[in-house]
Short mmCIF file of C-alpha atoms in Angstrom, two decimals:
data_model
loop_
_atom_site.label_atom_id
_atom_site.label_comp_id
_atom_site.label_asym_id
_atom_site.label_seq_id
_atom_site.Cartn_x
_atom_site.Cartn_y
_atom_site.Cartn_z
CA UNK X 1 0.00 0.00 0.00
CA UNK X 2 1.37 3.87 -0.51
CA UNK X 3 2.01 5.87 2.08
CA UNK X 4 -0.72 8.16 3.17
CA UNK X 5 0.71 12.28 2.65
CA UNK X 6 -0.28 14.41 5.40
CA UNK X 7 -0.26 18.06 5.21
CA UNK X 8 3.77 17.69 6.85
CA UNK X 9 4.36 16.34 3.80
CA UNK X 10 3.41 19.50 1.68
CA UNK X 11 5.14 22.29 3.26
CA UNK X 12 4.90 24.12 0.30
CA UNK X 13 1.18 24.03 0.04
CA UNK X 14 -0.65 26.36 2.96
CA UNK X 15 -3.43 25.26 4.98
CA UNK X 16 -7.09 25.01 3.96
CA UNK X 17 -5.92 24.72 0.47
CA UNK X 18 -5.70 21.65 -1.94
CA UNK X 19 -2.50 20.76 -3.73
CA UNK X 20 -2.58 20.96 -7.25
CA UNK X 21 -3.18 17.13 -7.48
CA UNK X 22 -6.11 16.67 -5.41
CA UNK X 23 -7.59 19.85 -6.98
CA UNK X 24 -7.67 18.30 -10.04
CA UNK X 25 -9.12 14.92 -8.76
CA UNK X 26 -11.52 16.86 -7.03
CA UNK X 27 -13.05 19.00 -9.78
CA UNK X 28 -12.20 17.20 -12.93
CA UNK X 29 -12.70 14.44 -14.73
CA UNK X 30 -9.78 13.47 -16.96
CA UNK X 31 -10.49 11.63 -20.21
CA UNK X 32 -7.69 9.54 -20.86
CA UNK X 33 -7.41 8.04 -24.58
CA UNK X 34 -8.98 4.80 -23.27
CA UNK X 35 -11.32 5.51 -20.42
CA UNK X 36 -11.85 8.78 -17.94
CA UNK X 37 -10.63 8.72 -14.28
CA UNK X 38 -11.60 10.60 -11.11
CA UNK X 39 -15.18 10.10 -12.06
CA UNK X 40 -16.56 9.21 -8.87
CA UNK X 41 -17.36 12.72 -6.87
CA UNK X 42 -15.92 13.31 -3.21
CA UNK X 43 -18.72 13.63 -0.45
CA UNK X 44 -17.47 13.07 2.39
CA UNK X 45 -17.07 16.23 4.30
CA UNK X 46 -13.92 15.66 6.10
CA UNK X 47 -12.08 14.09 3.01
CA UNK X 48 -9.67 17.01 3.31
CA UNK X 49 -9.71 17.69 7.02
CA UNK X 50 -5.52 17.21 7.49
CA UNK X 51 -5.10 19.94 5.53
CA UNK X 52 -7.80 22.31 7.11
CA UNK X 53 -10.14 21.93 3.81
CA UNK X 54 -13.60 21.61 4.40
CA UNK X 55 -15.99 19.52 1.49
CA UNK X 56 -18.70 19.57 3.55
CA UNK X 57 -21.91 20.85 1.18
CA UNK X 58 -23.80 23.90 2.76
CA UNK X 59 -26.90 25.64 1.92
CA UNK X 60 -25.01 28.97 2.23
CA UNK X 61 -21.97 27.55 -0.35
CA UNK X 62 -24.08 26.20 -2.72
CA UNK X 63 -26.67 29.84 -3.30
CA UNK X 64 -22.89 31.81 -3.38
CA UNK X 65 -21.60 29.24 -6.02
CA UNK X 66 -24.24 28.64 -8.12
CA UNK X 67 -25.19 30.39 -11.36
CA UNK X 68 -26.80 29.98 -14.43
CA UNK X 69 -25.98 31.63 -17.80
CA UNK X 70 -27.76 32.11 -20.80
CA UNK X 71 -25.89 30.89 -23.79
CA UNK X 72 -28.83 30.59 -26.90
CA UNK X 73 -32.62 30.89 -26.86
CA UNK X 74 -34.85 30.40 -29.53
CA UNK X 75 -38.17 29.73 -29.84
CA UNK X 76 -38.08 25.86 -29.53
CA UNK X 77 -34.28 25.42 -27.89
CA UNK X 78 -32.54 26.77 -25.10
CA UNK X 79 -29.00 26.02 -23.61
CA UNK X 80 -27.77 27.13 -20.85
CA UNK X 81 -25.05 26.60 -18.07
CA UNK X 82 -25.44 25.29 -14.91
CA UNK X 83 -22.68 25.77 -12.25
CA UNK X 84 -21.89 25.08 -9.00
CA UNK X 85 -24.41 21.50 -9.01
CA UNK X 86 -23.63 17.82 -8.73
CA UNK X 87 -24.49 15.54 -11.71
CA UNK X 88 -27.58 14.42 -9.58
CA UNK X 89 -29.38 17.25 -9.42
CA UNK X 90 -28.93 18.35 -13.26
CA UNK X 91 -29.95 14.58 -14.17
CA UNK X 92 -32.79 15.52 -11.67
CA UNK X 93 -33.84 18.34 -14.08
CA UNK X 94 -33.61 16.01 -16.88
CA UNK X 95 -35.56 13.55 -15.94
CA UNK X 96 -38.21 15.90 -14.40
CA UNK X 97 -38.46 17.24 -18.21
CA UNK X 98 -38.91 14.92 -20.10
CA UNK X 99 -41.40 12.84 -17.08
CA UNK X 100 -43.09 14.74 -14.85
CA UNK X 101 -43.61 18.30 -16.49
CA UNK X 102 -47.02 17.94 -18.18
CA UNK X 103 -48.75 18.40 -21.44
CA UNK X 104 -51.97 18.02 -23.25
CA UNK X 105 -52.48 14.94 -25.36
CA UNK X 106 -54.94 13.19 -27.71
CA UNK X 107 -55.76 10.27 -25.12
CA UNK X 108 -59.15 8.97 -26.36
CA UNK X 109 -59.97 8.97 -30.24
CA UNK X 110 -63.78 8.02 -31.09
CA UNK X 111 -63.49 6.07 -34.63
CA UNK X 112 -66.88 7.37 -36.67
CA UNK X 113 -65.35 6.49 -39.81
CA UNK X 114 -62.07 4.96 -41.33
CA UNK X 115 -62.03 3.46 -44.44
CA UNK X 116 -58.28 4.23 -45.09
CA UNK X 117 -55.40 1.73 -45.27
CA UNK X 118 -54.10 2.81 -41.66
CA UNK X 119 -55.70 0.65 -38.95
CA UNK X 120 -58.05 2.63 -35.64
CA UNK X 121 -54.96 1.62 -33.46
CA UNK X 122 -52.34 3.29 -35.51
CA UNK X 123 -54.49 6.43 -36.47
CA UNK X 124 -55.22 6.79 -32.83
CA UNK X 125 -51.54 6.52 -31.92
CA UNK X 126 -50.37 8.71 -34.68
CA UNK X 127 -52.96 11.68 -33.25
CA UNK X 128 -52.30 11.19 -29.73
CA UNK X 129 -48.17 12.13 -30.97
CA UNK X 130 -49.28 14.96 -32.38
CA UNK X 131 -48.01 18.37 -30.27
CA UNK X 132 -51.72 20.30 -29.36
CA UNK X 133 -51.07 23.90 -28.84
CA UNK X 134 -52.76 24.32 -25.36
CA UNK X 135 -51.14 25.18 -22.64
CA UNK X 136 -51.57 22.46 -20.15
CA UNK X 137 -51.26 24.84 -16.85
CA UNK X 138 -54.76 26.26 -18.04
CA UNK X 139 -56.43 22.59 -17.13
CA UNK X 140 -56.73 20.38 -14.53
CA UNK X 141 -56.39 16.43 -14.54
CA UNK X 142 -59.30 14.04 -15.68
CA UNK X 143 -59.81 11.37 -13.27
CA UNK X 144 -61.57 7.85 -13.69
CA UNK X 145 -64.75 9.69 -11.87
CA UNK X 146 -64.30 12.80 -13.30
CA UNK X 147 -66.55 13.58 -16.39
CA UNK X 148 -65.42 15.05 -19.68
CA UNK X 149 -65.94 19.03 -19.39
CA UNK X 150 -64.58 22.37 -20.91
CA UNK X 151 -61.45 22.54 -17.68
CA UNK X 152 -60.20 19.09 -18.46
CA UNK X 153 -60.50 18.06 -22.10
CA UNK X 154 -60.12 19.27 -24.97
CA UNK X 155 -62.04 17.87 -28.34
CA UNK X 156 -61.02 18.17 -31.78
CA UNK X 157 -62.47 16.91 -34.97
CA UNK X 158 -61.60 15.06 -38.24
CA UNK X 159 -63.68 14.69 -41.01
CA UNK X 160 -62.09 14.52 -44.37
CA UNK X 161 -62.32 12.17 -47.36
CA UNK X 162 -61.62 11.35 -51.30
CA UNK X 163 -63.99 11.59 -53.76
CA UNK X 164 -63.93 8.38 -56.14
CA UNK X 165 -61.94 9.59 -59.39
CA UNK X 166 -59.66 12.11 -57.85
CA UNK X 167 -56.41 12.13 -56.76
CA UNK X 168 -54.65 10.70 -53.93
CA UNK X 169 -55.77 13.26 -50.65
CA UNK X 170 -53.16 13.50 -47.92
CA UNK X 171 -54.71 14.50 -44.33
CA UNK X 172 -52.61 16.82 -42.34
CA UNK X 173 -52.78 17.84 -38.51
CA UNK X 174 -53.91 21.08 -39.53
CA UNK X 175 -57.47 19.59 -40.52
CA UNK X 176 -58.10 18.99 -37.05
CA UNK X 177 -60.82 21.48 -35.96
CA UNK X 178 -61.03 22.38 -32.49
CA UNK X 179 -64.97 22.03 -30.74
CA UNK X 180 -64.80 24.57 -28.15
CA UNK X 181 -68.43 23.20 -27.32
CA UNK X 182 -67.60 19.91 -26.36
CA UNK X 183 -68.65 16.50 -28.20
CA UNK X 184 -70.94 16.24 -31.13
CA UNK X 185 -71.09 12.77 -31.30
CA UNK X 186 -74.08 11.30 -28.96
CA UNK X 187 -73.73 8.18 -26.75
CA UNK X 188 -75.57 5.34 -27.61
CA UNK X 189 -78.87 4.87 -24.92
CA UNK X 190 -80.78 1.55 -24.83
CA UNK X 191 -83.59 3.47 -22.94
CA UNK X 192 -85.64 4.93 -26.20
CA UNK X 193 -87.04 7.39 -23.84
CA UNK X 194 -83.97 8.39 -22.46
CA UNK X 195 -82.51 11.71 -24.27
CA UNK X 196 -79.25 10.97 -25.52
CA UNK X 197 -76.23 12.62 -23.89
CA UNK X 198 -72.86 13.93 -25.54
CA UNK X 199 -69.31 12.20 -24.79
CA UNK X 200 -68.65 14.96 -23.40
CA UNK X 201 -70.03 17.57 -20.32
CA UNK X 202 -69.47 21.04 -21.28
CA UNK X 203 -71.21 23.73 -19.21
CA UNK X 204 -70.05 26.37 -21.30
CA UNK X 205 -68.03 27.12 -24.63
CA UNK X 206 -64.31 26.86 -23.93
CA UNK X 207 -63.23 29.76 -26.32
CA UNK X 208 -65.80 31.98 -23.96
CA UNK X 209 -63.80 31.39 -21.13
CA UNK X 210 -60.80 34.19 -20.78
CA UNK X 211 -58.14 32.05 -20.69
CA UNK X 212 -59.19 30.25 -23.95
CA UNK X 213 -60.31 33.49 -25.61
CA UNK X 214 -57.11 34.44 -27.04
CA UNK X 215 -55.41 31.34 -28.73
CA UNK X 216 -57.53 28.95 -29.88
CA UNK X 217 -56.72 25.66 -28.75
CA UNK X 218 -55.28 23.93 -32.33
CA UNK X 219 -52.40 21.82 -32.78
CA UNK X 220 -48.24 23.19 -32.80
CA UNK X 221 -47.37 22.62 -36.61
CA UNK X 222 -49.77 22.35 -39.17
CA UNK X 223 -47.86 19.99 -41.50
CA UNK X 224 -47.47 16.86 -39.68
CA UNK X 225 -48.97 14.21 -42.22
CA UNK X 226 -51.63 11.93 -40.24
CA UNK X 227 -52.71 9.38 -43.53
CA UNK X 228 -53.25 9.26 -47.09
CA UNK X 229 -56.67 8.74 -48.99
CA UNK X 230 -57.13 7.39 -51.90
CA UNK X 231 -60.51 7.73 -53.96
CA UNK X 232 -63.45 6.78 -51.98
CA UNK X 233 -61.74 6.30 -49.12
CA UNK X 234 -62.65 8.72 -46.04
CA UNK X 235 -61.83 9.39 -42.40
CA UNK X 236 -64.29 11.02 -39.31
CA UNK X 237 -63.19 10.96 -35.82
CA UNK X 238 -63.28 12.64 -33.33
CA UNK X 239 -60.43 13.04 -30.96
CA UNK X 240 -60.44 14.07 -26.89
CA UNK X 241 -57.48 15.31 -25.58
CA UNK X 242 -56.49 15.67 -21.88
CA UNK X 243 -53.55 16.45 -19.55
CA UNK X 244 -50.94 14.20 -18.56
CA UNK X 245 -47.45 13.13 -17.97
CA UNK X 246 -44.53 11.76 -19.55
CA UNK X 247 -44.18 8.80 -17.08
CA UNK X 248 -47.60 7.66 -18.27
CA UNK X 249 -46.91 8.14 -21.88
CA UNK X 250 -44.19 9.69 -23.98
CA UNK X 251 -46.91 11.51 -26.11
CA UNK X 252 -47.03 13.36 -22.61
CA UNK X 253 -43.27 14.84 -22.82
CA UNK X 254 -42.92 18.27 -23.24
CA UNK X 255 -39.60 17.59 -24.64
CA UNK X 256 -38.17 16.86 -27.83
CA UNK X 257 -35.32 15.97 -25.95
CA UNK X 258 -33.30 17.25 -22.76
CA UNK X 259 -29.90 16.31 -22.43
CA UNK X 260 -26.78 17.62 -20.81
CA UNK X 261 -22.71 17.37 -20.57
CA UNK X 262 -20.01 18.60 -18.76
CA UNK X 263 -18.07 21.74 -19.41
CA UNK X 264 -15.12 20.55 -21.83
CA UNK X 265 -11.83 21.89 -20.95
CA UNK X 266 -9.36 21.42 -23.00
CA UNK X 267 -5.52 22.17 -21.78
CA UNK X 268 -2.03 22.07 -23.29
CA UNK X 269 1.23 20.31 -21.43
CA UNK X 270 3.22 21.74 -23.48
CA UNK X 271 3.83 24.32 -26.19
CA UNK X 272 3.21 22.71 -29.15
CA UNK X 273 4.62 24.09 -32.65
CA UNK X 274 5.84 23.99 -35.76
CA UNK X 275 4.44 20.69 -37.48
CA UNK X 276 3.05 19.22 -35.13
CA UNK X 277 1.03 22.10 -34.18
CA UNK X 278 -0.66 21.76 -37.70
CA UNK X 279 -0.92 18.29 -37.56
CA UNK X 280 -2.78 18.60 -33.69
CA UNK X 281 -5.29 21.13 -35.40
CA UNK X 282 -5.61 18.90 -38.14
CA UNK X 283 -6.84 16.18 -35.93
CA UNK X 284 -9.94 17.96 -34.46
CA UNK X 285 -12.80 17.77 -36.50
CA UNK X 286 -14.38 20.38 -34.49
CA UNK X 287 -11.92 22.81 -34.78
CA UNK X 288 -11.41 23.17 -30.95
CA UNK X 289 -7.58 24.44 -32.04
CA UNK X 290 -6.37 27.06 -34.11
CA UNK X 291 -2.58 28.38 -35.42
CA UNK X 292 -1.12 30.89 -33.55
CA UNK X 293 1.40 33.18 -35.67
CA UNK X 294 4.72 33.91 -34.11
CA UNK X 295 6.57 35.70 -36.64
CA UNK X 296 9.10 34.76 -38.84
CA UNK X 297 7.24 31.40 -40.04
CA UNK X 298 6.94 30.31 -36.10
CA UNK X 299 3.50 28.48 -35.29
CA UNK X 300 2.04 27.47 -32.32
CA UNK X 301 -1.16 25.79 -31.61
CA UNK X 302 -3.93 27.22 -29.31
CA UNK X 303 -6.97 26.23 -27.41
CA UNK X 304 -9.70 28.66 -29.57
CA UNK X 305 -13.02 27.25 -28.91
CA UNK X 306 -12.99 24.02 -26.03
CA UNK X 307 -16.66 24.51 -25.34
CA UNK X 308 -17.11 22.56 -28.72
CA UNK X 309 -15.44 19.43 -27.87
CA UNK X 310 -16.89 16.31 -28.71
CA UNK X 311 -14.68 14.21 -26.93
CA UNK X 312 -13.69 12.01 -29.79
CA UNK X 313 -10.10 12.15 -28.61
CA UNK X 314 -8.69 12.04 -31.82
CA UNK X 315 -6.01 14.70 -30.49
CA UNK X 316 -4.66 12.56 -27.39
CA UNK X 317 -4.11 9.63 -29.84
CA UNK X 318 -0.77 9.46 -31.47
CA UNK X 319 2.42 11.88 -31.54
CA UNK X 320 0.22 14.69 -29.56
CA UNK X 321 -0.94 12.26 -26.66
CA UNK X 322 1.33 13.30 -24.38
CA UNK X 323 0.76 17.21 -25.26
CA UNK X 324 -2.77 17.66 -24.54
CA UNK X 325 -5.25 16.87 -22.14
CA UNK X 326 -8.98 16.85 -21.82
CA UNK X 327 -10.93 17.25 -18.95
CA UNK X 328 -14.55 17.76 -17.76
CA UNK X 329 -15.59 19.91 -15.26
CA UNK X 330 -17.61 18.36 -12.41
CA UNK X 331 -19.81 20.48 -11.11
CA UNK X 332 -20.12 22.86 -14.77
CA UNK X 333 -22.98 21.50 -17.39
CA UNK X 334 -24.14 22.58 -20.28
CA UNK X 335 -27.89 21.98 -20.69
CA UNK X 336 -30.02 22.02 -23.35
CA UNK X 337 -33.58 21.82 -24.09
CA UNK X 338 -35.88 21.04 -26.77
CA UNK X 339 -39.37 22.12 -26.21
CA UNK X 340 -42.55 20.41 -28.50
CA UNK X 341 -43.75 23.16 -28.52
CA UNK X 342 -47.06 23.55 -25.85
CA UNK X 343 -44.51 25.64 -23.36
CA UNK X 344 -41.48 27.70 -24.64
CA UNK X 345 -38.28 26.25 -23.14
CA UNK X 346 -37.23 29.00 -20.43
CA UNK X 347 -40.97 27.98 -19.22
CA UNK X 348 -40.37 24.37 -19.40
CA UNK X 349 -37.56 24.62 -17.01
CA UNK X 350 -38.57 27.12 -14.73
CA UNK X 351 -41.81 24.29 -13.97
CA UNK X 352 -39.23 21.79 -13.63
CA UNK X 353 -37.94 23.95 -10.80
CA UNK X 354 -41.22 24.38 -9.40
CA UNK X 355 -41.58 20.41 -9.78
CA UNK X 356 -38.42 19.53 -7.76
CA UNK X 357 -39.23 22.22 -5.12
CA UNK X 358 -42.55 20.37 -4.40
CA UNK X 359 -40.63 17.39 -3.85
CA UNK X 360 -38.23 18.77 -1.59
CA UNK X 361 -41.27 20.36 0.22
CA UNK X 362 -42.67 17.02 0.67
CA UNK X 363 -39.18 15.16 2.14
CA UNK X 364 -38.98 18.17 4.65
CA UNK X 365 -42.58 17.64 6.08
CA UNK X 366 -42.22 13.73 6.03
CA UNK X 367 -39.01 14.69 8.28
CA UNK X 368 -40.29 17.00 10.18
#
């Protein structure tokens, strides 16, 4: 076994501060050409306590070292950093985005009419993928006893078909209609005297109500291709859409897709020029390097853009390997979302917040 080194050891390195060693191991991940080390994150608090550093994690620390920065927003994609976390709370986020933030959805699909050559099943799947432009914190969940009504469901029709001697039709999502009265279609009653009732239990019209007054409730793109008809054939549904999760469903995500990394960071061991420079920029087909000019025909390779490191590794293999070396930063991640399109993607997070806050609300009471 190695010796243990104490802080006698390191006269050179002054109390409550890491050598340059353990720094490293401590912050970074280093990506070796065949596998990363120092992955695993130090939590215990008194890891350092021999040479008067403290790792314990405190609420105070953690509001003074965490940030977030704003690096591109548009209107379906944000990234952004996020520094100063562990990799479990950012895969928190993640997970809360693409699960448990949630959406409106096509759910129940009531088949009038299909003569086309795609089967109920897979119509009704391909609707309930479709992205509804509703805004799901305007509605409130529809339970088993719950009936159908104008806060909790939303009902959109389809009615479209080919007349015999013309050409091929193809149906799009932007033929679905919104009913902002509810149902049209009329449950079947065996009691003759009975008067029949709609699918649905609308005590007013949705687009009277304020909140529904100023966007009507359609779908996100209006080009998404639902089926093809050929002559005669036809299609008339009608299709009930209501608010849910992604852990139920994936039609449910709110996310394209949420993903995250960790800050690339991309050093140099040594100066490298000359030929070798041009043969390290060479290697990156990211262009993370770039030619430095010296004067007088000198060149020297830089580190110009790390952020964009893919982590192929194609510059630590070979005659640069011992030259440069790539690290991650532990507790820096870039994030990035990709909204569907019912909430923009500054929204989408900021719920997720509110989502993990309720959960941390709940642990605290079950504690206390």
């Amino acid at each position: 076994m190695s010796p243990k080194v104490s802080a006698l050891d390191m006269p050179d390195v002054p109390m409550g501060q890491l050598p340059e060693h353990l720094h490293l191991q401590r912050t970074r991940v280093v990506c070796k050409a065949d596998a990363p080390i120092h992955t695993e994150g130090i939590q215990y608090s008194g890891a350092y306590a021999s040479i008067g550093v403290d790792n314990s994690v405190g609420v105070d620390s953690f509001c003074e070292n965490f940030k977030v920065k704003l690096v591109r927003l548009t209107n379906d994609e944000i990234e952004f950093d996020m520094i100063g976390i562990d990799a479990s709370l950012a895969n928190a986020f993640r997970r809360i985005l693409i699960a448990e933030v949630p959406t409106m959805a096509i759910e129940k699909v009531l088949m009038v009419n299909n003569t086309s050559v795609v089967a109920d099943e897979v119509l009704a799947h391909r609707l309930g993928l479709i992205p509804l432009n509703a805004d799901p914190r305007l509605f409130e969940y529809l339970s088993e006893n719950d009936a159908p009504n104008e806060r909790n469901t939303i009902v959109y029709k389809l009615d479209v078909s080919c007349k015999k001697g013309s050409p091929r039709v193809t149906v799009k999502s932007d033929q679905l209609k919104w009913l902002p009265h509810g149902s049209e279609l009329q449950m079947d009653s065996h009691d003759i005297s009975a008067k029949a009732k709609s699918y649905t239990s609308f005590s007013c019209i949705q687009d009277s109500l304020p909140e529904f007054s100023k966007k009507p409730l359609g779908v996100q793109f209006d080009d998404i291709i639902i089926a093809k008809l050929g002559p005669g054939q036809a299609i008339e549904l009608e299709a009930h859409a209501v608010k849910g999760i992604g852990k139920i469903h994936a039609k449910w995500s709110p996310v394209a897709t949420a993903w995250y990394r960790m800050l690339p960071e991309v050093s140099l061991l040594k100066e490298v020029t000359g030929d070798v420079a041009e043969k390290l920029v060479k290697k990156c087909p990211v262009n993370v390097f770039d030619i430095e000019d010296l004067g007088n025909g000198g060149k020297k390779a830089v580190v110009a853009n790390p952020r964009a490191c893919t982590l192929c590794r194609e510059c630590i293999r070979g005659v640069t390997e011992e030259l440069v070396e790539l690290r991650r930063i532990k507790d820096h991640f870039i994030f990035t979302i990709e909204s569907t399109g019912a909430l923009s993607p500054e929204e989408l997070f900021v719920e997720a917040v509110k989502i993990l806050e309720d959960k941390c609300d709940r642990v605290i009471s079950e504690l206390s």
